[in-house]
JSON list of C-alpha atoms in Angstrom, two decimals:
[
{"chain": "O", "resi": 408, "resn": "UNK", "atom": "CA", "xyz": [-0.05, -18.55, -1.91]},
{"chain": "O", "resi": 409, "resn": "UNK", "atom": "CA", "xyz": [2.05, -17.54, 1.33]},
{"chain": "O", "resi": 410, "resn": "UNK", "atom": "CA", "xyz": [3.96, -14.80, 2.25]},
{"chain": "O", "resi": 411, "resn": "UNK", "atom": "CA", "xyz": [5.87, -13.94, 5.27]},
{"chain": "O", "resi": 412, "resn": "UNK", "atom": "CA", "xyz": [7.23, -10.29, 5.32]},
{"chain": "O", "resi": 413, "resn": "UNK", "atom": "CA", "xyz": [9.85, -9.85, 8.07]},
{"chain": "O", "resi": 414, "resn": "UNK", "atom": "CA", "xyz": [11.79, -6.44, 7.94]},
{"chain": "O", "resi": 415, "resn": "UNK", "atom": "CA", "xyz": [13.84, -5.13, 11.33]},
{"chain": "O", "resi": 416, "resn": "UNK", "atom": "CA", "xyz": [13.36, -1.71, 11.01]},
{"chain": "O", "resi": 417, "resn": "UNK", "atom": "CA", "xyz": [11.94, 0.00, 7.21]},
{"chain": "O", "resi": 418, "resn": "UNK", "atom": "CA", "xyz": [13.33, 3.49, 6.86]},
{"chain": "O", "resi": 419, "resn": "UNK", "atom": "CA", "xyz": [12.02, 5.96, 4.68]},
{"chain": "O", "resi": 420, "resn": "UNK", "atom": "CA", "xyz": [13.59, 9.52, 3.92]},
{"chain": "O", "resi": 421, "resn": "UNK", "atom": "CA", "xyz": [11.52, 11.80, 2.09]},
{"chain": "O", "resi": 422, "resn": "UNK", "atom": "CA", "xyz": [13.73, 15.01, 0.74]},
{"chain": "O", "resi": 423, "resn": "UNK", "atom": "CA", "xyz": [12.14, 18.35, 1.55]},
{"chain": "O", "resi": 424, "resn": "UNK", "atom": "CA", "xyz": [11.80, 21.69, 0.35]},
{"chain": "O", "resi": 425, "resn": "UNK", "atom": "CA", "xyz": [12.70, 22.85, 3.59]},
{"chain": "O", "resi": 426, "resn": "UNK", "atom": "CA", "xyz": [15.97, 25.10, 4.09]},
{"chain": "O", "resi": 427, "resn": "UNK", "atom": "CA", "xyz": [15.66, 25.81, 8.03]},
{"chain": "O", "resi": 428, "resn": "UNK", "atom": "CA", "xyz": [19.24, 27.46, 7.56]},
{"chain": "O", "resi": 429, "resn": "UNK", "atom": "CA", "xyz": [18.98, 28.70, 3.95]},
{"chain": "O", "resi": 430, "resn": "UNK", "atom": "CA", "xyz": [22.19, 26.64, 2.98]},
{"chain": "O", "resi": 431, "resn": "UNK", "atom": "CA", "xyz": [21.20, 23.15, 3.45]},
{"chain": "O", "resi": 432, "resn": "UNK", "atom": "CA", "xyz": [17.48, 21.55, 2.90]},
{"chain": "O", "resi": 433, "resn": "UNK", "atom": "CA", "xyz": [16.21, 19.00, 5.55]},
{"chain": "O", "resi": 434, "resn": "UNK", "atom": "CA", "xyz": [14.87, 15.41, 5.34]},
{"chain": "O", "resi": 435, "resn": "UNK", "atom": "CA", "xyz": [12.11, 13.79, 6.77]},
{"chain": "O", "resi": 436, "resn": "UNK", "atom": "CA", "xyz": [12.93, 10.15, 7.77]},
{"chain": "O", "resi": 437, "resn": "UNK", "atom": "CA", "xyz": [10.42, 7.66, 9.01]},
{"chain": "O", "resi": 438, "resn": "UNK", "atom": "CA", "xyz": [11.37, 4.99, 10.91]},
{"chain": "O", "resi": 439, "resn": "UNK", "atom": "CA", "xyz": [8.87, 2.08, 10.85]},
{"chain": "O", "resi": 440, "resn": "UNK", "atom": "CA", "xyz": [10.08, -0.02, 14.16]},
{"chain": "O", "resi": 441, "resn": "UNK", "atom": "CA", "xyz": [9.07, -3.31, 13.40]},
{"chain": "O", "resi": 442, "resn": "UNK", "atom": "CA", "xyz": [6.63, -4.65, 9.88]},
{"chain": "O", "resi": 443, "resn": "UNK", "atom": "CA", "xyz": [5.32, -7.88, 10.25]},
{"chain": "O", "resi": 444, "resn": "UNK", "atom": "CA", "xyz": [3.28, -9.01, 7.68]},
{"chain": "O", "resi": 445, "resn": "UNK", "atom": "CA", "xyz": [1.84, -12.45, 7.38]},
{"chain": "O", "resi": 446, "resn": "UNK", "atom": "CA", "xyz": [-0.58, -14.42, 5.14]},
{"chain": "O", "resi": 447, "resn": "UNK", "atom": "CA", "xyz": [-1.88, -17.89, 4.15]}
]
């Protein structure tokens, strides 16, 4: 079993309740840089 995981840069937006406005709600987005992930 191998497996070599290369991604640039993962994003991940998370929708929130959040309405700092009160006419539009807000996202949270996570940027993960760089994933390596290697086995062997």
């Amino acid at each position: 079993f191998f497996l070599d995981l290369d991604i640039a840069a993962p994003k991940v937006t998370i929708p929130t309740a959040f309405f700092p406005e009160d006419y539009q709600a807000t996202k949270l987005l996570l940027d993960l840089g760089h994933f390596t992930l290697c086995s062997q």
